[in-house]
Amino acid sequence: LLVEELDGFVELRRLLGDTRLSRIDRTRLAARIGRAVAALHTAGFHTPDLSGKHVFVHSVSGEVALLDWQSASSGMGGIPFT
């Protein structure tokens, strides 16, 4: 599984379940995720199925990884992004 290759990453749903995560940290995390999605949209990629189970966050660096983009399109006439 690809998830096993994401060493040090935690699924967003699990991370948000951590009650020790402060409001400010949650806000910063939302902004990081928003920037990652915006960068993909700016590049012309769109997916109909983005959810918390497809978002992983590195537990130390805060880096965001977005998975499960096989249904994404490039925005160029609906050409699939694979």
XYZ file of C-alpha atoms in Angstrom:
82
model
C 0.000 0.000 0.000
C 1.088 3.531 -0.763
C 0.122 4.624 2.743
C 2.862 2.399 4.133
C 5.370 4.455 2.124
C 4.281 7.648 3.884
C 6.685 7.314 6.785
C 5.842 9.749 9.562
C 2.502 10.795 8.034
C -0.831 10.582 9.853
C -4.279 10.448 8.265
C -6.096 13.764 8.681
C -9.113 12.118 10.333
C -6.874 10.586 12.991
C -4.986 13.829 13.515
C -8.186 15.819 13.973
C -9.316 13.297 16.576
C -6.371 14.338 18.750
C -7.911 16.648 21.340
C -4.474 18.064 22.157
C -4.382 19.831 18.783
C -5.064 23.485 19.554
C -7.461 25.694 17.640
C -4.534 27.668 16.208
C -2.816 24.449 15.078
C -6.052 23.286 13.438
C -6.333 26.643 11.671
C -2.744 26.423 10.430
C -3.348 22.888 9.248
C -6.474 23.928 7.359
C -4.477 26.701 5.676
C -1.715 24.252 4.633
C -4.258 21.846 3.183
C -6.009 24.708 1.416
C -2.733 25.860 -0.154
C -1.947 22.315 -1.341
C -5.367 21.914 -2.963
C -5.193 25.439 -4.438
C -1.795 24.670 -5.995
C -3.227 21.580 -7.692
C -6.261 23.509 -8.906
C -4.034 26.307 -10.203
C -2.058 23.673 -12.111
C -5.346 22.545 -13.665
C -6.019 19.369 -11.675
C -9.388 18.637 -10.087
C -10.780 15.618 -8.261
C -14.383 14.749 -7.461
C -13.374 12.758 -4.367
C -11.247 14.721 -1.913
C -11.974 13.817 1.691
C -10.190 13.495 5.019
C -9.273 9.889 4.330
C -7.196 11.088 1.353
C -5.260 13.746 3.279
C -2.139 12.845 5.248
C -0.013 15.190 7.347
C 3.576 14.623 8.432
C 3.653 14.476 12.217
C 6.820 16.589 12.501
C 7.072 18.871 9.464
C 3.363 19.399 8.807
C 3.883 18.550 5.132
C 0.596 17.637 3.427
C 0.186 14.615 1.129
C -2.968 14.193 -0.951
C -3.757 10.644 -2.069
C -6.222 8.843 -4.333
C -6.119 11.111 -7.363
C -6.855 8.386 -9.932
C -10.254 9.978 -10.615
C -8.734 13.462 -11.056
C -8.799 15.255 -14.371
C -6.315 17.700 -15.779
C -8.899 20.330 -16.639
C -7.864 19.909 -20.239
C -11.008 18.516 -21.750
C -11.552 16.008 -18.962
C -8.307 14.128 -19.582
C -7.745 11.872 -16.557
C -4.701 12.546 -14.390
C -2.910 9.252 -13.762
